[in-house]
């Protein structure tokens, strides 16, 4: 039986786990300066907590698993253990550990919801049909705004608009996911958006994989510029549910249910000892841009009218000043921070690794089909990146070198 003290101890273990000096990190794999202390922490406190959740696991259908956790911290460590397992083994949920690795590792993504009884459906499909149309035209207004004031390329303007809309309150058919399970646990334990019924005390995190979503709702690896700041803090990716009526319909899923309120108090996300502001409130410029987009969406009957209205307002007092506040007229100013997104996106989406003995700490596996998917969704980004490093010596960064070679091939198709 899990006691209140067990939960408090596990919360303290999470704080320590996320605060110790990390020597090397790639995706969910880490090595620590105090590796022996970390191993003892895992053996004494974390592993028993993971085992408690494992013992509650049950299969509810083909590729579908559900389990209950006693606390948010139990949920976090169980999900992280699952993430490490499939990352290293390439085996789906519930599979026995292979004697020898048979295939490349897989990536897990996580989505948290505060109310376990809520349907896992996109924000757009929760609206009535007329409101959906207004929201879609509002997102189209953002696309035209970024095309006029930031970068004219269609994919960058559209991807920036979709990410901005999703993270700042305009409903879309994108469903938020993260490669960090504690981000999902935070969303499952904090009141963001709709209010849960007072009788509903159980939260839920759903874990899905890229392979498990193949052929259903598409996992999208979008790389928005850094002024879409929430994506960077949340390490946010998306599932495009436009072809599945807003629903996650993957072939593999894992649901972890747990009480939102426990003896441990509030769940907070730590990263390298730093408290993360997971959902910072929009500032004045962001609020103005969202309000303007909704006004345009409500005033225009169709996408063509949206384009005409945005163009007519381009440099008038009616157009939001977001582009001035964020210096969107100087794209070069954003490049360094923009490229930094690859530091976590590559190991979260299309590269896996295994610890090895020898001079190098890891053996990397680059998953061609995922690199191709990443490039297809961000063609202009990679076209510019490949062009910028064409004459550079990337021998010291062999993973990035191989990714860019695959990107160049994909761009040439």
mmCIF file of C-alpha atoms in Angstrom:
data_model
loop_
_atom_site.group_PDB
_atom_site.id
_atom_site.type_symbol
_atom_site.label_atom_id
_atom_site.label_comp_id
_atom_site.label_asym_id
_atom_site.label_seq_id
_atom_site.Cartn_x
_atom_site.Cartn_y
_atom_site.Cartn_z
ATOM 1 C CA UNK A 1 0.000 0.000 0.000
ATOM 2 C CA UNK A 2 1.310 3.459 -0.945
ATOM 3 C CA UNK A 3 1.384 5.839 2.020
ATOM 4 C CA UNK A 4 1.301 9.623 2.101
ATOM 5 C CA UNK A 5 4.953 9.575 3.119
ATOM 6 C CA UNK A 6 5.792 7.422 0.076
ATOM 7 C CA UNK A 7 4.291 10.125 -2.149
ATOM 8 C CA UNK A 8 6.182 12.901 -0.360
ATOM 9 C CA UNK A 9 9.428 10.921 -0.658
ATOM 10 C CA UNK A 10 8.835 10.381 -4.381
ATOM 11 C CA UNK A 11 8.185 14.087 -4.916
ATOM 12 C CA UNK A 12 11.518 14.823 -3.213
ATOM 13 C CA UNK A 13 13.154 12.200 -5.433
ATOM 14 C CA UNK A 14 11.763 13.983 -8.518
ATOM 15 C CA UNK A 15 13.172 17.307 -7.290
ATOM 16 C CA UNK A 16 16.591 15.735 -6.732
ATOM 17 C CA UNK A 17 16.443 13.763 -10.008
ATOM 18 C CA UNK A 18 15.793 16.956 -11.984
ATOM 19 C CA UNK A 19 18.366 19.031 -10.112
ATOM 20 C CA UNK A 20 21.513 16.883 -10.167
ATOM 21 C CA UNK A 21 24.270 17.815 -12.594
ATOM 22 C CA UNK A 22 23.763 16.035 -15.931
ATOM 23 C CA UNK A 23 26.996 15.202 -17.741
ATOM 24 C CA UNK A 24 25.332 13.979 -20.927
ATOM 25 C CA UNK A 25 21.738 13.932 -22.131
ATOM 26 C CA UNK A 26 20.170 12.676 -25.323
ATOM 27 C CA UNK A 27 16.414 12.283 -25.456
ATOM 28 C CA UNK A 28 15.345 10.394 -22.321
ATOM 29 C CA UNK A 29 18.872 9.035 -21.701
ATOM 30 C CA UNK A 30 21.134 10.727 -19.178
ATOM 31 C CA UNK A 31 24.413 10.246 -17.372
ATOM 32 C CA UNK A 32 25.094 12.138 -14.169
ATOM 33 C CA UNK A 33 28.126 13.498 -12.425
ATOM 34 C CA UNK A 34 26.974 11.555 -9.329
ATOM 35 C CA UNK A 35 25.932 8.402 -11.169
ATOM 36 C CA UNK A 36 26.208 6.126 -8.125
ATOM 37 C CA UNK A 37 23.911 8.387 -6.087
ATOM 38 C CA UNK A 38 21.418 8.472 -8.947
ATOM 39 C CA UNK A 39 21.439 4.694 -9.229
ATOM 40 C CA UNK A 40 20.794 4.355 -5.505
ATOM 41 C CA UNK A 41 17.954 6.887 -5.736
ATOM 42 C CA UNK A 42 16.453 4.843 -8.558
ATOM 43 C CA UNK A 43 16.833 1.518 -6.756
ATOM 44 C CA UNK A 44 15.590 2.712 -3.371
ATOM 45 C CA UNK A 45 12.687 5.017 -4.283
ATOM 46 C CA UNK A 46 11.960 5.338 -7.998
ATOM 47 C CA UNK A 47 12.000 1.698 -9.129
ATOM 48 C CA UNK A 48 9.570 0.571 -6.391
ATOM 49 C CA UNK A 49 7.223 3.408 -7.378
ATOM 50 C CA UNK A 50 7.380 2.358 -11.046
ATOM 51 C CA UNK A 51 6.640 -1.228 -10.027
ATOM 52 C CA UNK A 52 3.486 -0.135 -8.181
ATOM 53 C CA UNK A 53 2.138 1.402 -11.393
ATOM 54 C CA UNK A 54 3.237 -1.568 -13.526
ATOM 55 C CA UNK A 55 1.286 -3.930 -11.292
ATOM 56 C CA UNK A 56 -1.915 -2.001 -12.076
ATOM 57 C CA UNK A 57 -1.394 -2.157 -15.855
ATOM 58 C CA UNK A 58 -3.932 -3.959 -18.001
ATOM 59 C CA UNK A 59 -4.525 -4.373 -21.693
ATOM 60 C CA UNK A 60 -7.896 -3.010 -22.842
ATOM 61 C CA UNK A 61 -7.668 -3.773 -26.553
ATOM 62 C CA UNK A 62 -5.235 -4.345 -29.418
ATOM 63 C CA UNK A 63 -2.284 -2.067 -28.656
ATOM 64 C CA UNK A 64 -4.190 -0.274 -25.861
ATOM 65 C CA UNK A 65 -3.016 -0.283 -22.244
ATOM 66 C CA UNK A 66 -4.354 1.463 -19.124
ATOM 67 C CA UNK A 67 -2.918 1.752 -15.628
ATOM 68 C CA UNK A 68 -3.483 3.672 -12.398
ATOM 69 C CA UNK A 69 -0.840 5.598 -10.459
ATOM 70 C CA UNK A 70 -1.116 6.743 -6.832
ATOM 71 C CA UNK A 71 0.248 10.246 -7.543
ATOM 72 C CA UNK A 72 1.466 12.565 -10.334
ATOM 73 C CA UNK A 73 5.087 11.669 -9.441
ATOM 74 C CA UNK A 74 4.344 7.949 -9.783
ATOM 75 C CA UNK A 75 2.839 8.711 -13.195
ATOM 76 C CA UNK A 76 5.900 10.722 -14.263
ATOM 77 C CA UNK A 77 8.488 8.090 -13.380
ATOM 78 C CA UNK A 78 6.413 5.255 -14.861
ATOM 79 C CA UNK A 79 5.984 7.130 -18.148
ATOM 80 C CA UNK A 80 9.670 8.018 -18.245
ATOM 81 C CA UNK A 81 10.596 4.384 -17.665
ATOM 82 C CA UNK A 82 8.314 3.390 -20.561
ATOM 83 C CA UNK A 83 9.856 6.105 -22.723
ATOM 84 C CA UNK A 84 13.382 4.888 -22.021
ATOM 85 C CA UNK A 85 12.377 1.293 -22.715
ATOM 86 C CA UNK A 86 10.867 1.848 -26.162
ATOM 87 C CA UNK A 87 13.607 4.372 -27.025
ATOM 88 C CA UNK A 88 16.268 1.764 -26.420
ATOM 89 C CA UNK A 89 14.486 -1.450 -27.390
ATOM 90 C CA UNK A 90 12.231 -0.489 -30.267
ATOM 91 C CA UNK A 91 9.518 -2.718 -28.791
ATOM 92 C CA UNK A 92 5.893 -1.564 -28.374
ATOM 93 C CA UNK A 93 4.047 -1.409 -25.051
ATOM 94 C CA UNK A 94 3.725 -4.729 -23.279
ATOM 95 C CA UNK A 95 6.333 -6.579 -25.360
ATOM 96 C CA UNK A 96 8.921 -8.762 -23.602
ATOM 97 C CA UNK A 97 12.453 -7.458 -23.406
ATOM 98 C CA UNK A 98 14.346 -8.897 -26.413
ATOM 99 C CA UNK A 99 17.620 -10.761 -25.945
ATOM 100 C CA UNK A 100 18.997 -8.793 -28.867
ATOM 101 C CA UNK A 101 17.768 -5.542 -30.303
ATOM 102 C CA UNK A 102 15.694 -6.241 -33.411
ATOM 103 C CA UNK A 103 14.882 -2.761 -34.669
ATOM 104 C CA UNK A 104 15.554 0.913 -34.156
ATOM 105 C CA UNK A 105 14.158 2.555 -31.053
ATOM 106 C CA UNK A 106 10.865 4.406 -30.986
ATOM 107 C CA UNK A 107 9.792 7.774 -29.605
ATOM 108 C CA UNK A 108 6.954 8.347 -27.163
ATOM 109 C CA UNK A 109 4.909 11.528 -26.822
ATOM 110 C CA UNK A 110 2.600 12.556 -23.999
ATOM 111 C CA UNK A 111 -0.662 14.460 -23.641
ATOM 112 C CA UNK A 112 -2.160 15.379 -20.269
ATOM 113 C CA UNK A 113 -5.786 16.215 -19.508
ATOM 114 C CA UNK A 114 -7.078 17.409 -16.169
ATOM 115 C CA UNK A 115 -10.266 15.372 -16.333
ATOM 116 C CA UNK A 116 -9.957 11.641 -17.094
ATOM 117 C CA UNK A 117 -13.546 11.441 -18.340
ATOM 118 C CA UNK A 118 -13.018 14.042 -21.052
ATOM 119 C CA UNK A 119 -12.871 12.741 -24.588
ATOM 120 C CA UNK A 120 -9.432 13.026 -26.165
ATOM 121 C CA UNK A 121 -10.466 15.383 -28.954
ATOM 122 C CA UNK A 122 -8.997 18.532 -30.528
ATOM 123 C CA UNK A 123 -10.085 21.968 -29.301
ATOM 124 C CA UNK A 124 -11.615 22.779 -32.700
ATOM 125 C CA UNK A 125 -13.976 19.791 -32.694
ATOM 126 C CA UNK A 126 -15.331 20.786 -29.283
ATOM 127 C CA UNK A 127 -16.882 23.870 -30.945
ATOM 128 C CA UNK A 128 -20.139 24.088 -32.904
ATOM 129 C CA UNK A 129 -19.812 24.259 -36.696
ATOM 130 C CA UNK A 130 -20.203 28.036 -37.032
ATOM 131 C CA UNK A 131 -17.592 28.695 -34.321
ATOM 132 C CA UNK A 132 -15.235 26.218 -36.012
ATOM 133 C CA UNK A 133 -15.429 28.239 -39.210
ATOM 134 C CA UNK A 134 -14.634 31.488 -37.383
ATOM 135 C CA UNK A 135 -11.663 29.869 -35.616
ATOM 136 C CA UNK A 136 -10.331 28.497 -38.913
ATOM 137 C CA UNK A 137 -10.567 31.925 -40.521
ATOM 138 C CA UNK A 138 -8.816 33.436 -37.469
ATOM 139 C CA UNK A 139 -5.938 30.976 -37.974
ATOM 140 C CA UNK A 140 -5.907 31.938 -41.669
ATOM 141 C CA UNK A 141 -5.620 35.600 -40.633
ATOM 142 C CA UNK A 142 -2.529 34.722 -38.582
ATOM 143 C CA UNK A 143 -1.032 32.942 -41.600
ATOM 144 C CA UNK A 144 -1.466 36.063 -43.736
ATOM 145 C CA UNK A 145 -0.094 38.260 -40.952
ATOM 146 C CA UNK A 146 3.107 36.230 -40.613
ATOM 147 C CA UNK A 147 3.424 35.964 -44.397
ATOM 148 C CA UNK A 148 3.280 39.762 -44.680
ATOM 149 C CA UNK A 149 5.373 40.662 -41.630
ATOM 150 C CA UNK A 150 7.790 37.780 -41.084
ATOM 151 C CA UNK A 151 8.621 35.275 -43.852
ATOM 152 C CA UNK A 152 6.670 35.004 -47.102
ATOM 153 C CA UNK A 153 7.225 31.263 -47.563
ATOM 154 C CA UNK A 154 3.929 29.423 -47.316
ATOM 155 C CA UNK A 155 5.041 26.626 -44.997
ATOM 156 C CA UNK A 156 6.763 28.882 -42.471
ATOM 157 C CA UNK A 157 3.859 31.341 -42.386
ATOM 158 C CA UNK A 158 1.302 28.554 -42.014
ATOM 159 C CA UNK A 159 3.277 26.526 -39.464
ATOM 160 C CA UNK A 160 3.965 29.636 -37.379
ATOM 161 C CA UNK A 161 0.286 30.555 -37.475
ATOM 162 C CA UNK A 162 -0.903 27.059 -36.563
ATOM 163 C CA UNK A 163 1.498 26.800 -33.616
ATOM 164 C CA UNK A 164 0.704 30.323 -32.428
ATOM 165 C CA UNK A 165 -3.034 29.744 -32.697
ATOM 166 C CA UNK A 166 -2.854 26.443 -30.822
ATOM 167 C CA UNK A 167 -0.734 27.793 -27.994
ATOM 168 C CA UNK A 168 -2.471 31.133 -27.550
ATOM 169 C CA UNK A 169 -6.123 30.193 -27.622
ATOM 170 C CA UNK A 170 -7.465 29.859 -31.171
ATOM 171 C CA UNK A 171 -8.930 26.391 -31.640
ATOM 172 C CA UNK A 172 -7.306 24.136 -34.259
ATOM 173 C CA UNK A 173 -7.282 20.482 -35.254
ATOM 174 C CA UNK A 174 -3.802 20.160 -33.805
ATOM 175 C CA UNK A 175 -3.605 18.228 -30.544
ATOM 176 C CA UNK A 176 -0.750 19.232 -28.238
ATOM 177 C CA UNK A 177 1.761 16.596 -27.198
ATOM 178 C CA UNK A 178 5.166 16.838 -25.539
ATOM 179 C CA UNK A 179 8.270 14.667 -25.511
ATOM 180 C CA UNK A 180 8.568 15.377 -21.756
ATOM 181 C CA UNK A 181 6.193 13.364 -19.601
ATOM 182 C CA UNK A 182 6.319 15.846 -16.707
ATOM 183 C CA UNK A 183 4.936 18.567 -19.012
ATOM 184 C CA UNK A 184 1.936 16.317 -19.675
ATOM 185 C CA UNK A 185 1.559 15.563 -15.962
ATOM 186 C CA UNK A 186 1.572 19.311 -15.267
ATOM 187 C CA UNK A 187 -1.277 19.880 -17.735
ATOM 188 C CA UNK A 188 -3.157 17.004 -16.126
ATOM 189 C CA UNK A 189 -2.904 18.606 -12.685
ATOM 190 C CA UNK A 190 -3.405 22.334 -13.404
ATOM 191 C CA UNK A 191 -6.578 24.205 -14.403
ATOM 192 C CA UNK A 192 -5.949 25.291 -17.990
ATOM 193 C CA UNK A 193 -9.023 25.922 -20.158
ATOM 194 C CA UNK A 194 -12.217 24.093 -19.242
ATOM 195 C CA UNK A 195 -13.142 23.402 -15.626
ATOM 196 C CA UNK A 196 -13.398 19.801 -14.510
ATOM 197 C CA UNK A 197 -16.619 18.692 -12.748
ATOM 198 C CA UNK A 198 -16.193 18.851 -8.971
ATOM 199 C CA UNK A 199 -16.857 15.123 -8.718
ATOM 200 C CA UNK A 200 -14.034 14.250 -11.120
ATOM 201 C CA UNK A 201 -10.771 13.949 -9.188
ATOM 202 C CA UNK A 202 -8.788 11.792 -11.606
ATOM 203 C CA UNK A 203 -6.411 13.141 -14.255
ATOM 204 C CA UNK A 204 -5.005 11.313 -17.248
ATOM 205 C CA UNK A 205 -1.872 11.279 -19.400
ATOM 206 C CA UNK A 206 -2.039 9.494 -22.717
ATOM 207 C CA UNK A 207 1.165 8.321 -24.354
ATOM 208 C CA UNK A 208 1.349 7.675 -28.086
ATOM 209 C CA UNK A 209 4.131 6.811 -30.507
ATOM 210 C CA UNK A 210 4.954 8.019 -33.999
ATOM 211 C CA UNK A 211 4.655 4.499 -35.408
ATOM 212 C CA UNK A 212 1.425 3.948 -33.495
ATOM 213 C CA UNK A 213 -0.119 7.018 -35.124
ATOM 214 C CA UNK A 214 0.980 6.083 -38.652
ATOM 215 C CA UNK A 215 -2.001 5.778 -40.966
ATOM 216 C CA UNK A 216 -4.274 7.588 -38.503
ATOM 217 C CA UNK A 217 -3.904 11.078 -37.040
ATOM 218 C CA UNK A 218 -0.512 12.273 -38.290
ATOM 219 C CA UNK A 219 2.233 13.194 -35.823
ATOM 220 C CA UNK A 220 3.551 16.600 -36.893
ATOM 221 C CA UNK A 221 7.052 17.842 -36.125
ATOM 222 C CA UNK A 222 6.632 21.592 -36.613
ATOM 223 C CA UNK A 223 9.547 23.970 -35.988
ATOM 224 C CA UNK A 224 8.068 27.393 -35.229
ATOM 225 C CA UNK A 225 10.280 30.451 -34.692
ATOM 226 C CA UNK A 226 11.269 31.265 -31.103
ATOM 227 C CA UNK A 227 8.656 33.976 -30.591
ATOM 228 C CA UNK A 228 6.123 31.142 -30.337
ATOM 229 C CA UNK A 229 7.685 30.750 -26.926
ATOM 230 C CA UNK A 230 5.384 28.172 -25.320
ATOM 231 C CA UNK A 231 6.462 25.492 -27.802
ATOM 232 C CA UNK A 232 10.054 25.779 -26.614
ATOM 233 C CA UNK A 233 9.292 25.636 -22.884
ATOM 234 C CA UNK A 234 6.814 22.770 -23.314
ATOM 235 C CA UNK A 235 8.941 20.919 -25.881
ATOM 236 C CA UNK A 236 5.719 20.803 -27.783
ATOM 237 C CA UNK A 237 4.879 18.768 -30.864
ATOM 238 C CA UNK A 238 1.491 18.091 -32.419
ATOM 239 C CA UNK A 239 -0.855 15.459 -33.748
ATOM 240 C CA UNK A 240 -2.896 16.630 -36.731
ATOM 241 C CA UNK A 241 -6.372 15.169 -36.199
ATOM 242 C CA UNK A 242 -8.038 16.869 -39.175
ATOM 243 C CA UNK A 243 -8.438 13.496 -40.927
ATOM 244 C CA UNK A 244 -9.863 11.748 -37.840
ATOM 245 C CA UNK A 245 -12.553 14.253 -36.776
ATOM 246 C CA UNK A 246 -10.331 15.648 -34.057
ATOM 247 C CA UNK A 247 -9.653 12.321 -32.352
ATOM 248 C CA UNK A 248 -6.463 10.437 -31.557
ATOM 249 C CA UNK A 249 -6.882 7.117 -33.307
ATOM 250 C CA UNK A 250 -3.486 5.516 -33.150
ATOM 251 C CA UNK A 251 -2.783 1.785 -33.079
ATOM 252 C CA UNK A 252 -0.764 1.941 -29.840
ATOM 253 C CA UNK A 253 -1.635 3.921 -26.739
ATOM 254 C CA UNK A 254 -0.981 3.940 -23.015
ATOM 255 C CA UNK A 255 -3.256 5.760 -20.559
ATOM 256 C CA UNK A 256 -2.076 6.533 -17.036
ATOM 257 C CA UNK A 257 -4.760 7.749 -14.612
ATOM 258 C CA UNK A 258 -3.985 9.304 -11.238
ATOM 259 C CA UNK A 259 -5.458 11.654 -8.606
ATOM 260 C CA UNK A 260 -4.709 15.328 -9.209
ATOM 261 C CA UNK A 261 -4.488 16.150 -5.499
ATOM 262 C CA UNK A 262 -2.330 14.103 -3.127
ATOM 263 C CA UNK A 263 -0.179 14.495 -0.037
ATOM 264 C CA UNK A 264 2.635 15.765 -2.258
ATOM 265 C CA UNK A 265 0.847 19.029 -2.971
ATOM 266 C CA UNK A 266 1.245 20.809 -6.304
ATOM 267 C CA UNK A 267 3.135 19.187 -9.172
ATOM 268 C CA UNK A 268 5.732 21.513 -10.699
ATOM 269 C CA UNK A 269 8.106 20.895 -13.601
ATOM 270 C CA UNK A 270 11.841 21.165 -13.038
ATOM 271 C CA UNK A 271 14.455 21.078 -15.794
ATOM 272 C CA UNK A 272 18.154 21.107 -14.815
ATOM 273 C CA UNK A 273 17.111 22.496 -11.436
ATOM 274 C CA UNK A 274 15.125 25.344 -12.994
ATOM 275 C CA UNK A 275 11.411 25.718 -12.310
ATOM 276 C CA UNK A 276 9.630 25.815 -15.678
ATOM 277 C CA UNK A 277 6.767 28.222 -16.291
ATOM 278 C CA UNK A 278 4.837 25.724 -18.385
ATOM 279 C CA UNK A 279 1.945 27.967 -19.377
ATOM 280 C CA UNK A 280 2.951 31.640 -19.105
ATOM 281 C CA UNK A 281 0.091 34.047 -19.626
ATOM 282 C CA UNK A 282 0.095 35.882 -22.971
ATOM 283 C CA UNK A 283 1.593 39.353 -22.897
ATOM 284 C CA UNK A 284 -0.099 42.442 -24.317
ATOM 285 C CA UNK A 285 1.281 41.975 -27.845
ATOM 286 C CA UNK A 286 0.193 38.321 -27.969
ATOM 287 C CA UNK A 287 -3.294 39.160 -26.665
ATOM 288 C CA UNK A 288 -3.656 41.921 -29.249
ATOM 289 C CA UNK A 289 -2.677 39.612 -32.101
ATOM 290 C CA UNK A 290 -5.113 36.869 -31.046
ATOM 291 C CA UNK A 291 -7.963 39.349 -30.532
ATOM 292 C CA UNK A 292 -7.315 40.889 -33.955
ATOM 293 C CA UNK A 293 -7.240 37.472 -35.664
ATOM 294 C CA UNK A 294 -10.581 36.539 -34.105
ATOM 295 C CA UNK A 295 -12.065 39.872 -35.204
ATOM 296 C CA UNK A 296 -10.917 39.245 -38.777
ATOM 297 C CA UNK A 297 -12.224 35.679 -38.647
ATOM 298 C CA UNK A 298 -15.637 36.848 -37.487
ATOM 299 C CA UNK A 299 -15.833 39.682 -40.020
ATOM 300 C CA UNK A 300 -14.874 37.701 -43.132
ATOM 301 C CA UNK A 301 -17.070 35.102 -44.893
ATOM 302 C CA UNK A 302 -14.196 33.077 -46.395
ATOM 303 C CA UNK A 303 -10.431 32.681 -46.713
ATOM 304 C CA UNK A 304 -10.198 35.017 -49.734
ATOM 305 C CA UNK A 305 -11.893 37.797 -47.780
ATOM 306 C CA UNK A 306 -9.443 37.163 -44.913
ATOM 307 C CA UNK A 307 -6.482 37.646 -47.250
ATOM 308 C CA UNK A 308 -7.938 40.864 -48.639
ATOM 309 C CA UNK A 309 -8.677 42.332 -45.203
ATOM 310 C CA UNK A 310 -5.250 41.481 -43.779
ATOM 311 C CA UNK A 311 -3.535 42.934 -46.837
ATOM 312 C CA UNK A 312 -5.564 46.136 -46.655
ATOM 313 C CA UNK A 313 -4.611 46.587 -42.992
ATOM 314 C CA UNK A 314 -0.956 45.671 -43.463
ATOM 315 C CA UNK A 315 0.607 48.973 -42.386
ATOM 316 C CA UNK A 316 -2.373 50.734 -40.836
ATOM 317 C CA UNK A 317 -3.343 51.339 -37.222
ATOM 318 C CA UNK A 318 -5.748 48.394 -37.473
ATOM 319 C CA UNK A 319 -2.905 45.887 -37.851
ATOM 320 C CA UNK A 320 -1.418 44.507 -34.612
ATOM 321 C CA UNK A 321 2.014 45.780 -33.613
ATOM 322 C CA UNK A 322 3.266 42.292 -32.702
ATOM 323 C CA UNK A 323 5.656 42.365 -35.665
ATOM 324 C CA UNK A 324 7.275 45.531 -34.290
ATOM 325 C CA UNK A 325 7.443 44.254 -30.700
ATOM 326 C CA UNK A 326 9.121 40.995 -31.801
ATOM 327 C CA UNK A 327 11.249 42.501 -34.617
ATOM 328 C CA UNK A 328 9.698 40.187 -37.212
ATOM 329 C CA UNK A 329 11.086 42.368 -39.993
ATOM 330 C CA UNK A 330 14.559 41.095 -39.049
ATOM 331 C CA UNK A 331 14.367 37.272 -39.467
ATOM 332 C CA UNK A 332 18.141 36.910 -38.992
ATOM 333 C CA UNK A 333 17.684 38.046 -35.375
ATOM 334 C CA UNK A 334 15.732 34.852 -34.645
ATOM 335 C CA UNK A 335 17.965 32.310 -36.397
ATOM 336 C CA UNK A 336 20.268 31.191 -33.540
ATOM 337 C CA UNK A 337 17.414 30.607 -31.100
ATOM 338 C CA UNK A 338 15.362 29.040 -33.886
ATOM 339 C CA UNK A 339 18.076 26.494 -34.692
ATOM 340 C CA UNK A 340 18.299 25.610 -30.992
ATOM 341 C CA UNK A 341 14.961 23.816 -31.318
ATOM 342 C CA UNK A 342 16.829 20.969 -33.044
ATOM 343 C CA UNK A 343 18.725 20.276 -29.796
ATOM 344 C CA UNK A 344 15.644 18.565 -28.395
ATOM 345 C CA UNK A 345 13.569 17.932 -31.529
ATOM 346 C CA UNK A 346 16.065 15.559 -33.192
ATOM 347 C CA UNK A 347 16.382 13.143 -30.239
ATOM 348 C CA UNK A 348 12.641 13.503 -29.581
ATOM 349 C CA UNK A 349 11.522 12.682 -33.108
ATOM 350 C CA UNK A 350 13.964 11.022 -35.488
ATOM 351 C CA UNK A 351 17.186 9.927 -33.743
ATOM 352 C CA UNK A 352 17.602 7.342 -30.995
ATOM 353 C CA UNK A 353 20.686 6.257 -29.099
ATOM 354 C CA UNK A 354 22.147 3.435 -27.055
ATOM 355 C CA UNK A 355 24.925 3.675 -24.456
ATOM 356 C CA UNK A 356 28.058 1.829 -25.548
ATOM 357 C CA UNK A 357 31.451 1.010 -24.115
ATOM 358 C CA UNK A 358 34.243 2.944 -25.721
ATOM 359 C CA UNK A 359 35.418 6.495 -26.376
ATOM 360 C CA UNK A 360 31.971 7.656 -27.523
ATOM 361 C CA UNK A 361 29.119 7.591 -24.967
ATOM 362 C CA UNK A 362 26.391 6.662 -27.459
ATOM 363 C CA UNK A 363 25.661 4.833 -30.682
ATOM 364 C CA UNK A 364 23.121 6.866 -32.604
ATOM 365 C CA UNK A 365 20.453 5.530 -34.920
ATOM 366 C CA UNK A 366 18.967 7.932 -37.438
ATOM 367 C CA UNK A 367 15.491 6.921 -38.564
ATOM 368 C CA UNK A 368 15.240 7.948 -42.193
ATOM 369 C CA UNK A 369 11.448 7.972 -42.482
ATOM 370 C CA UNK A 370 11.129 10.286 -39.496
ATOM 371 C CA UNK A 371 13.793 12.664 -40.782
ATOM 372 C CA UNK A 372 11.882 12.790 -44.050
ATOM 373 C CA UNK A 373 8.647 13.575 -42.180
ATOM 374 C CA UNK A 374 10.410 16.346 -40.235
ATOM 375 C CA UNK A 375 11.776 17.859 -43.441
ATOM 376 C CA UNK A 376 8.470 17.610 -45.322
ATOM 377 C CA UNK A 377 6.736 19.607 -42.601
ATOM 378 C CA UNK A 378 9.481 22.282 -42.522
ATOM 379 C CA UNK A 379 10.868 22.455 -46.061
ATOM 380 C CA UNK A 380 11.868 26.123 -46.066
ATOM 381 C CA UNK A 381 13.584 25.801 -42.672
ATOM 382 C CA UNK A 382 15.724 22.896 -43.876
ATOM 383 C CA UNK A 383 16.336 24.385 -47.296
ATOM 384 C CA UNK A 384 17.854 27.448 -45.623
ATOM 385 C CA UNK A 385 19.796 25.339 -43.108
ATOM 386 C CA UNK A 386 21.224 22.965 -45.724
ATOM 387 C CA UNK A 387 22.237 25.920 -47.869
ATOM 388 C CA UNK A 388 23.892 27.739 -44.969
ATOM 389 C CA UNK A 389 26.159 24.807 -44.034
ATOM 390 C CA UNK A 390 26.819 23.516 -47.543
ATOM 391 C CA UNK A 391 30.541 24.276 -47.392
ATOM 392 C CA UNK A 392 30.966 23.633 -43.658
ATOM 393 C CA UNK A 393 32.891 20.778 -42.077
ATOM 394 C CA UNK A 394 30.373 18.883 -39.929
ATOM 395 C CA UNK A 395 32.627 15.925 -39.082
ATOM 396 C CA UNK A 396 32.483 16.866 -35.377
ATOM 397 C CA UNK A 397 28.663 16.600 -35.412
ATOM 398 C CA UNK A 398 28.074 13.368 -37.378
ATOM 399 C CA UNK A 399 24.412 13.021 -36.370
ATOM 400 C CA UNK A 400 23.543 16.487 -37.645
ATOM 401 C CA UNK A 401 25.653 15.857 -40.758
ATOM 402 C CA UNK A 402 23.677 12.708 -41.594
ATOM 403 C CA UNK A 403 20.344 14.395 -40.851
ATOM 404 C CA UNK A 404 21.212 17.229 -43.221
ATOM 405 C CA UNK A 405 22.281 14.763 -45.945
ATOM 406 C CA UNK A 406 18.886 13.055 -45.632
ATOM 407 C CA UNK A 407 17.222 16.475 -45.620
ATOM 408 C CA UNK A 408 19.032 17.430 -48.817
ATOM 409 C CA UNK A 409 17.855 14.205 -50.494
ATOM 410 C CA UNK A 410 14.268 14.808 -49.364
ATOM 411 C CA UNK A 411 14.315 18.399 -50.591
ATOM 412 C CA UNK A 412 15.542 17.195 -53.972
ATOM 413 C CA UNK A 413 12.626 14.799 -54.499
#
